[in-house]
JSON list of C-alpha atoms in Angstrom, two decimals:
[
{"chain": "A", "resi": 13, "resn": "MET", "atom": "CA", "xyz": [21.76, -2.68, -25.98]},
{"chain": "A", "resi": 14, "resn": "VAL", "atom": "CA", "xyz": [20.19, -5.98, -27.00]},
{"chain": "A", "resi": 15, "resn": "ASP", "atom": "CA", "xyz": [19.64, -9.16, -25.31]},
{"chain": "A", "resi": 16, "resn": "GLY", "atom": "CA", "xyz": [21.40, -7.84, -22.32]},
{"chain": "A", "resi": 17, "resn": "ASP", "atom": "CA", "xyz": [24.55, -7.11, -24.06]},
{"chain": "A", "resi": 18, "resn": "MET", "atom": "CA", "xyz": [26.45, -4.53, -22.14]},
{"chain": "A", "resi": 19, "resn": "GLY", "atom": "CA", "xyz": [29.30, -4.14, -24.13]},
{"chain": "A", "resi": 20, "resn": "ASP", "atom": "CA", "xyz": [32.01, -2.33, -22.57]},
{"chain": "A", "resi": 21, "resn": "MET", "atom": "CA", "xyz": [29.98, -0.78, -20.00]},
{"chain": "A", "resi": 22, "resn": "ASP", "atom": "CA", "xyz": [30.90, -0.53, -16.45]},
{"chain": "A", "resi": 23, "resn": "ASP", "atom": "CA", "xyz": [29.28, -3.51, -14.66]},
{"chain": "A", "resi": 24, "resn": "GLY", "atom": "CA", "xyz": [27.66, -0.86, -12.35]},
{"chain": "A", "resi": 25, "resn": "ASP", "atom": "CA", "xyz": [28.97, -2.73, -9.02]},
{"chain": "A", "resi": 26, "resn": "VAL", "atom": "CA", "xyz": [29.12, -0.20, -6.15]},
{"chain": "A", "resi": 27, "resn": "ASP", "atom": "CA", "xyz": [31.11, -0.30, -3.13]},
{"chain": "A", "resi": 28, "resn": "SER", "atom": "CA", "xyz": [28.70, -0.81, -0.25]},
{"chain": "A", "resi": 29, "resn": "GLY", "atom": "CA", "xyz": [31.08, -0.30, 2.58]},
{"chain": "A", "resi": 30, "resn": "ASP", "atom": "CA", "xyz": [29.48, -1.24, 5.81]},
{"chain": "A", "resi": 31, "resn": "MET", "atom": "CA", "xyz": [25.91, -1.30, 4.23]},
{"chain": "A", "resi": 32, "resn": "GLY", "atom": "CA", "xyz": [25.93, -5.24, 4.64]},
{"chain": "A", "resi": 33, "resn": "ASP", "atom": "CA", "xyz": [23.18, -6.88, 2.53]},
{"chain": "A", "resi": 34, "resn": "MET", "atom": "CA", "xyz": [21.85, -4.01, 0.67]},
{"chain": "A", "resi": 35, "resn": "ASN", "atom": "CA", "xyz": [21.33, -4.75, -2.93]},
{"chain": "A", "resi": 36, "resn": "MET", "atom": "CA", "xyz": [21.96, -1.84, -5.13]},
{"chain": "A", "resi": 37, "resn": "GLY", "atom": "CA", "xyz": [22.03, -3.75, -8.15]},
{"chain": "A", "resi": 38, "resn": "ASP", "atom": "CA", "xyz": [23.70, -6.62, -10.21]},
{"chain": "A", "resi": 39, "resn": "ALA", "atom": "CA", "xyz": [24.45, -5.89, -13.69]},
{"chain": "A", "resi": 40, "resn": "VAL", "atom": "CA", "xyz": [24.65, -9.50, -14.58]},
{"chain": "A", "resi": 41, "resn": "ALA", "atom": "CA", "xyz": [21.44, -10.73, -12.77]},
{"chain": "A", "resi": 42, "resn": "THR", "atom": "CA", "xyz": [18.77, -12.04, -14.75]},
{"chain": "A", "resi": 43, "resn": "ARG", "atom": "CA", "xyz": [16.75, -9.09, -16.37]},
{"chain": "A", "resi": 44, "resn": "ALA", "atom": "CA", "xyz": [13.14, -8.53, -15.17]},
{"chain": "A", "resi": 45, "resn": "ASP", "atom": "CA", "xyz": [12.01, -8.93, -18.96]},
{"chain": "A", "resi": 46, "resn": "GLU", "atom": "CA", "xyz": [13.50, -12.53, -18.60]},
{"chain": "A", "resi": 47, "resn": "VAL", "atom": "CA", "xyz": [12.33, -13.63, -15.35]},
{"chain": "A", "resi": 48, "resn": "ALA", "atom": "CA", "xyz": [10.32, -16.74, -16.31]},
{"chain": "A", "resi": 49, "resn": "GLY", "atom": "CA", "xyz": [6.50, -16.98, -15.16]},
{"chain": "A", "resi": 50, "resn": "ALA", "atom": "CA", "xyz": [6.81, -13.24, -13.86]},
{"chain": "A", "resi": 51, "resn": "ASP", "atom": "CA", "xyz": [4.02, -10.55, -13.82]},
{"chain": "A", "resi": 52, "resn": "LEU", "atom": "CA", "xyz": [5.89, -7.97, -16.02]},
{"chain": "A", "resi": 53, "resn": "VAL", "atom": "CA", "xyz": [5.14, -4.67, -16.58]},
{"chain": "A", "resi": 54, "resn": "SER", "atom": "CA", "xyz": [7.21, -2.26, -18.69]},
{"chain": "A", "resi": 55, "resn": "ALA", "atom": "CA", "xyz": [7.52, 1.51, -19.46]},
{"chain": "A", "resi": 56, "resn": "GLN", "atom": "CA", "xyz": [9.46, 3.98, -21.22]},
{"chain": "A", "resi": 57, "resn": "PHE", "atom": "CA", "xyz": [11.27, 6.79, -19.24]},
{"chain": "A", "resi": 58, "resn": "GLY", "atom": "CA", "xyz": [10.10, 10.37, -19.92]},
{"chain": "A", "resi": 59, "resn": "LEU", "atom": "CA", "xyz": [12.43, 13.38, -18.97]},
{"chain": "A", "resi": 60, "resn": "LEU", "atom": "CA", "xyz": [11.49, 15.44, -15.91]},
{"chain": "A", "resi": 61, "resn": "ASP", "atom": "CA", "xyz": [11.70, 19.03, -15.66]},
{"chain": "A", "resi": 62, "resn": "THR", "atom": "CA", "xyz": [13.90, 18.60, -12.47]},
{"chain": "A", "resi": 63, "resn": "ARG", "atom": "CA", "xyz": [16.80, 17.37, -14.81]},
{"chain": "A", "resi": 64, "resn": "PRO", "atom": "CA", "xyz": [20.15, 19.31, -14.89]},
{"chain": "A", "resi": 65, "resn": "PRO", "atom": "CA", "xyz": [21.59, 20.97, -17.99]},
{"chain": "A", "resi": 66, "resn": "GLY", "atom": "CA", "xyz": [23.07, 18.33, -20.57]},
{"chain": "A", "resi": 67, "resn": "TYR", "atom": "CA", "xyz": [20.42, 15.75, -20.20]},
{"chain": "A", "resi": 68, "resn": "ASP", "atom": "CA", "xyz": [17.90, 16.50, -22.82]},
{"chain": "A", "resi": 69, "resn": "ASP", "atom": "CA", "xyz": [18.68, 13.21, -24.72]},
{"chain": "A", "resi": 70, "resn": "VAL", "atom": "CA", "xyz": [18.09, 10.76, -21.95]},
{"chain": "A", "resi": 71, "resn": "ALA", "atom": "CA", "xyz": [15.75, 7.89, -22.98]},
{"chain": "A", "resi": 72, "resn": "GLY", "atom": "CA", "xyz": [15.05, 4.36, -22.36]},
{"chain": "A", "resi": 73, "resn": "ASN", "atom": "CA", "xyz": [12.82, 1.50, -20.66]},
{"chain": "A", "resi": 74, "resn": "ALA", "atom": "CA", "xyz": [12.18, -0.16, -17.51]},
{"chain": "A", "resi": 75, "resn": "TRP", "atom": "CA", "xyz": [10.64, -3.31, -16.55]},
{"chain": "A", "resi": 76, "resn": "LEU", "atom": "CA", "xyz": [9.33, -4.56, -13.08]},
{"chain": "A", "resi": 77, "resn": "ALA", "atom": "CA", "xyz": [8.68, -8.37, -12.57]},
{"chain": "A", "resi": 78, "resn": "ARG", "atom": "CA", "xyz": [6.77, -9.64, -9.82]},
{"chain": "A", "resi": 79, "resn": "HIS", "atom": "CA", "xyz": [7.39, -13.35, -9.23]},
{"chain": "A", "resi": 80, "resn": "ASP", "atom": "CA", "xyz": [7.50, -16.18, -6.76]},
{"chain": "A", "resi": 81, "resn": "MET", "atom": "CA", "xyz": [11.09, -15.49, -5.40]},
{"chain": "A", "resi": 82, "resn": "GLY", "atom": "CA", "xyz": [10.32, -11.66, -5.16]},
{"chain": "A", "resi": 83, "resn": "THR", "atom": "CA", "xyz": [10.56, -8.35, -7.49]},
{"chain": "A", "resi": 84, "resn": "THR", "atom": "CA", "xyz": [13.13, -7.62, -10.19]},
{"chain": "A", "resi": 85, "resn": "VAL", "atom": "CA", "xyz": [13.45, -4.30, -11.66]},
{"chain": "A", "resi": 86, "resn": "THR", "atom": "CA", "xyz": [15.78, -3.59, -14.70]},
{"chain": "A", "resi": 87, "resn": "LEU", "atom": "CA", "xyz": [16.50, -0.14, -16.50]},
{"chain": "A", "resi": 88, "resn": "GLU", "atom": "CA", "xyz": [18.29, 0.68, -19.77]},
{"chain": "A", "resi": 89, "resn": "LEU", "atom": "CA", "xyz": [19.06, 4.33, -20.55]},
{"chain": "A", "resi": 90, "resn": "THR", "atom": "CA", "xyz": [20.78, 6.25, -23.31]},
{"chain": "A", "resi": 91, "resn": "GLY", "atom": "CA", "xyz": [22.17, 9.84, -23.28]},
{"chain": "A", "resi": 92, "resn": "LEU", "atom": "CA", "xyz": [23.78, 9.81, -19.86]},
{"chain": "A", "resi": 93, "resn": "GLN", "atom": "CA", "xyz": [27.04, 11.68, -18.84]},
{"chain": "A", "resi": 94, "resn": "PRO", "atom": "CA", "xyz": [30.00, 9.02, -19.26]},
{"chain": "A", "resi": 95, "resn": "GLY", "atom": "CA", "xyz": [31.61, 8.33, -15.90]},
{"chain": "A", "resi": 96, "resn": "ILE", "atom": "CA", "xyz": [29.00, 9.64, -13.74]},
{"chain": "A", "resi": 97, "resn": "SER", "atom": "CA", "xyz": [27.24, 7.59, -11.00]},
{"chain": "A", "resi": 98, "resn": "TYR", "atom": "CA", "xyz": [23.49, 7.24, -11.11]},
{"chain": "A", "resi": 99, "resn": "ILE", "atom": "CA", "xyz": [20.83, 5.87, -8.95]},
{"chain": "A", "resi": 100, "resn": "ALA", "atom": "CA", "xyz": [17.36, 4.90, -9.49]},
{"chain": "A", "resi": 101, "resn": "HIS", "atom": "CA", "xyz": [14.71, 4.12, -7.04]},
{"chain": "A", "resi": 102, "resn": "VAL", "atom": "CA", "xyz": [11.00, 2.54, -7.26]},
{"chain": "A", "resi": 103, "resn": "HIS", "atom": "CA", "xyz": [8.56, 5.11, -6.36]},
{"chain": "A", "resi": 104, "resn": "GLU", "atom": "CA", "xyz": [4.91, 5.19, -5.15]},
{"chain": "A", "resi": 105, "resn": "GLY", "atom": "CA", "xyz": [3.91, 8.19, -7.14]},
{"chain": "A", "resi": 106, "resn": "THR", "atom": "CA", "xyz": [3.20, 8.84, -10.79]},
{"chain": "A", "resi": 107, "resn": "CYS", "atom": "CA", "xyz": [5.64, 10.65, -13.11]},
{"chain": "A", "resi": 108, "resn": "ALA", "atom": "CA", "xyz": [3.45, 13.67, -13.03]},
{"chain": "A", "resi": 109, "resn": "GLU", "atom": "CA", "xyz": [4.27, 13.76, -9.39]},
{"chain": "A", "resi": 110, "resn": "ALA", "atom": "CA", "xyz": [8.17, 13.18, -10.26]},
{"chain": "A", "resi": 111, "resn": "GLY", "atom": "CA", "xyz": [7.62, 9.63, -8.57]},
{"chain": "A", "resi": 112, "resn": "GLY", "atom": "CA", "xyz": [6.60, 11.10, -5.25]},
{"chain": "A", "resi": 113, "resn": "ASP", "atom": "CA", "xyz": [7.94, 9.07, -2.19]},
{"chain": "A", "resi": 114, "resn": "HIS", "atom": "CA", "xyz": [10.25, 6.01, -2.49]},
{"chain": "A", "resi": 115, "resn": "PHE", "atom": "CA", "xyz": [8.30, 2.83, -2.55]},
{"chain": "A", "resi": 116, "resn": "LYS", "atom": "CA", "xyz": [9.04, 0.99, 0.75]},
{"chain": "A", "resi": 117, "resn": "PHE", "atom": "CA", "xyz": [7.97, -2.55, 1.92]},
{"chain": "A", "resi": 118, "resn": "ASP", "atom": "CA", "xyz": [7.67, -1.32, 5.32]},
{"chain": "A", "resi": 119, "resn": "PRO", "atom": "CA", "xyz": [6.42, 2.23, 5.61]},
{"chain": "A", "resi": 120, "resn": "ASN", "atom": "CA", "xyz": [8.14, 2.79, 8.46]},
{"chain": "A", "resi": 121, "resn": "GLY", "atom": "CA", "xyz": [11.30, 0.91, 7.99]},
{"chain": "A", "resi": 122, "resn": "SER", "atom": "CA", "xyz": [14.75, 1.98, 6.54]},
{"chain": "A", "resi": 123, "resn": "GLU", "atom": "CA", "xyz": [15.07, 4.01, 3.49]},
{"chain": "A", "resi": 124, "resn": "MET", "atom": "CA", "xyz": [17.63, 1.51, 2.31]},
{"chain": "A", "resi": 125, "resn": "PRO", "atom": "CA", "xyz": [17.74, -1.54, 0.58]},
{"chain": "A", "resi": 126, "resn": "PRO", "atom": "CA", "xyz": [16.22, -4.23, 1.20]},
{"chain": "A", "resi": 127, "resn": "ASN", "atom": "CA", "xyz": [13.46, -2.07, 2.38]},
{"chain": "A", "resi": 128, "resn": "GLU", "atom": "CA", "xyz": [13.46, -0.07, -0.80]},
{"chain": "A", "resi": 129, "resn": "ILE", "atom": "CA", "xyz": [14.59, -0.88, -4.38]},
{"chain": "A", "resi": 130, "resn": "HIS", "atom": "CA", "xyz": [17.85, 0.98, -5.44]},
{"chain": "A", "resi": 131, "resn": "LEU", "atom": "CA", "xyz": [19.59, 0.65, -8.81]},
{"chain": "A", "resi": 132, "resn": "ALA", "atom": "CA", "xyz": [23.18, 2.17, -8.70]},
{"chain": "A", "resi": 133, "resn": "PHE", "atom": "CA", "xyz": [25.22, 2.21, -11.85]},
{"chain": "A", "resi": 134, "resn": "VAL", "atom": "CA", "xyz": [27.63, 4.60, -14.01]},
{"chain": "A", "resi": 135, "resn": "GLY", "atom": "CA", "xyz": [27.00, 6.12, -17.11]},
{"chain": "A", "resi": 136, "resn": "ALA", "atom": "CA", "xyz": [29.23, 4.11, -19.82]},
{"chain": "A", "resi": 137, "resn": "ASP", "atom": "CA", "xyz": [31.41, 5.94, -22.46]},
{"chain": "A", "resi": 138, "resn": "ASP", "atom": "CA", "xyz": [28.55, 5.77, -24.92]},
{"chain": "A", "resi": 139, "resn": "GLY", "atom": "CA", "xyz": [26.06, 7.28, -22.69]},
{"chain": "A", "resi": 140, "resn": "ARG", "atom": "CA", "xyz": [24.40, 4.09, -22.02]},
{"chain": "A", "resi": 141, "resn": "GLY", "atom": "CA", "xyz": [23.25, 2.89, -18.38]},
{"chain": "A", "resi": 142, "resn": "PHE", "atom": "CA", "xyz": [22.00, -0.50, -17.42]},
{"chain": "A", "resi": 143, "resn": "MET", "atom": "CA", "xyz": [21.17, -2.24, -14.13]},
{"chain": "A", "resi": 144, "resn": "THR", "atom": "CA", "xyz": [19.05, -5.12, -12.70]},
{"chain": "A", "resi": 145, "resn": "ALA", "atom": "CA", "xyz": [17.95, -5.25, -8.70]},
{"chain": "A", "resi": 146, "resn": "GLU", "atom": "CA", "xyz": [16.36, -7.91, -7.26]},
{"chain": "A", "resi": 147, "resn": "ASN", "atom": "CA", "xyz": [14.43, -8.13, -3.85]},
{"chain": "A", "resi": 148, "resn": "HIS", "atom": "CA", "xyz": [12.91, -11.31, -1.91]},
{"chain": "A", "resi": 149, "resn": "ALA", "atom": "CA", "xyz": [9.71, -9.48, -1.41]},
{"chain": "A", "resi": 150, "resn": "VAL", "atom": "CA", "xyz": [6.99, -8.90, -3.92]},
{"chain": "A", "resi": 151, "resn": "VAL", "atom": "CA", "xyz": [6.08, -4.94, -4.18]},
{"chain": "A", "resi": 152, "resn": "GLY", "atom": "CA", "xyz": [2.60, -4.14, -4.16]},
{"chain": "A", "resi": 153, "resn": "GLU", "atom": "CA", "xyz": [0.56, -2.08, -6.75]},
{"chain": "A", "resi": 154, "resn": "ASN", "atom": "CA", "xyz": [1.56, 0.86, -5.01]},
{"chain": "A", "resi": 155, "resn": "ALA", "atom": "CA", "xyz": [4.99, 0.56, -6.46]},
{"chain": "A", "resi": 156, "resn": "ARG", "atom": "CA", "xyz": [4.21, 3.01, -9.56]},
{"chain": "A", "resi": 157, "resn": "SER", "atom": "CA", "xyz": [7.49, 4.24, -11.29]},
{"chain": "A", "resi": 158, "resn": "VAL", "atom": "CA", "xyz": [10.90, 4.39, -11.09]},
{"chain": "A", "resi": 159, "resn": "VAL", "atom": "CA", "xyz": [13.12, 7.51, -11.04]},
{"chain": "A", "resi": 160, "resn": "VAL", "atom": "CA", "xyz": [16.63, 8.31, -12.11]},
{"chain": "A", "resi": 161, "resn": "HIS", "atom": "CA", "xyz": [18.97, 10.95, -10.94]},
{"chain": "A", "resi": 162, "resn": "PRO", "atom": "CA", "xyz": [22.71, 11.62, -10.65]},
{"chain": "A", "resi": 163, "resn": "ILE", "atom": "CA", "xyz": [24.03, 10.73, -7.30]},
{"chain": "A", "resi": 164, "resn": "GLU", "atom": "CA", "xyz": [25.78, 13.88, -6.87]},
{"chain": "A", "resi": 165, "resn": "LEU", "atom": "CA", "xyz": [22.64, 15.75, -7.52]},
{"chain": "A", "resi": 166, "resn": "LEU", "atom": "CA", "xyz": [19.85, 14.01, -5.74]},
{"chain": "A", "resi": 167, "resn": "ASP", "atom": "CA", "xyz": [17.15, 16.83, -5.99]},
{"chain": "A", "resi": 168, "resn": "ASN", "atom": "CA", "xyz": [17.57, 16.82, -9.83]},
{"chain": "A", "resi": 169, "resn": "LYS", "atom": "CA", "xyz": [15.61, 13.81, -11.12]},
{"chain": "A", "resi": 170, "resn": "LEU", "atom": "CA", "xyz": [16.25, 13.24, -14.67]},
{"chain": "A", "resi": 171, "resn": "ALA", "atom": "CA", "xyz": [13.84, 10.75, -15.87]},
{"chain": "A", "resi": 172, "resn": "CYS", "atom": "CA", "xyz": [10.73, 8.75, -14.72]},
{"chain": "A", "resi": 173, "resn": "ALA", "atom": "CA", "xyz": [9.19, 5.52, -16.09]},
{"chain": "A", "resi": 174, "resn": "GLU", "atom": "CA", "xyz": [5.59, 4.98, -14.98]},
{"chain": "A", "resi": 175, "resn": "PHE", "atom": "CA", "xyz": [4.21, 1.18, -14.29]}
]
């Protein structure tokens, strides 16, 4: 993808049902690498040993922007299975730790947004995946990585990008 062009990719909107104000991402939000004045970090995704078969070609990048309005996280991936739903979470651990625990703004709070940062999306026909999530709070330095996995196989982490 170039300059945020998603081509014919699904917009990644996820039906939140009764989840209230949970932000699982917005494919048309301002990308993290385009947030003016942000403290920006970026990383390439590396494959994890826990990935299920058929995901050996997954690659991509992640960006995390800390700014006056909060935190923005964007990811772009290739090599995904078309039509499969994926979710990514910001984690406290390193990629060597497969991300460790999910990053939480309140360590004793909910495992769902807005206390955590989740990015939900669907693999496009060409295997690409893209999503941006925004949060009104600024993550601490312990937000160290983002991990992606298929929603149907939550224990099978595909890839990790370490900030």
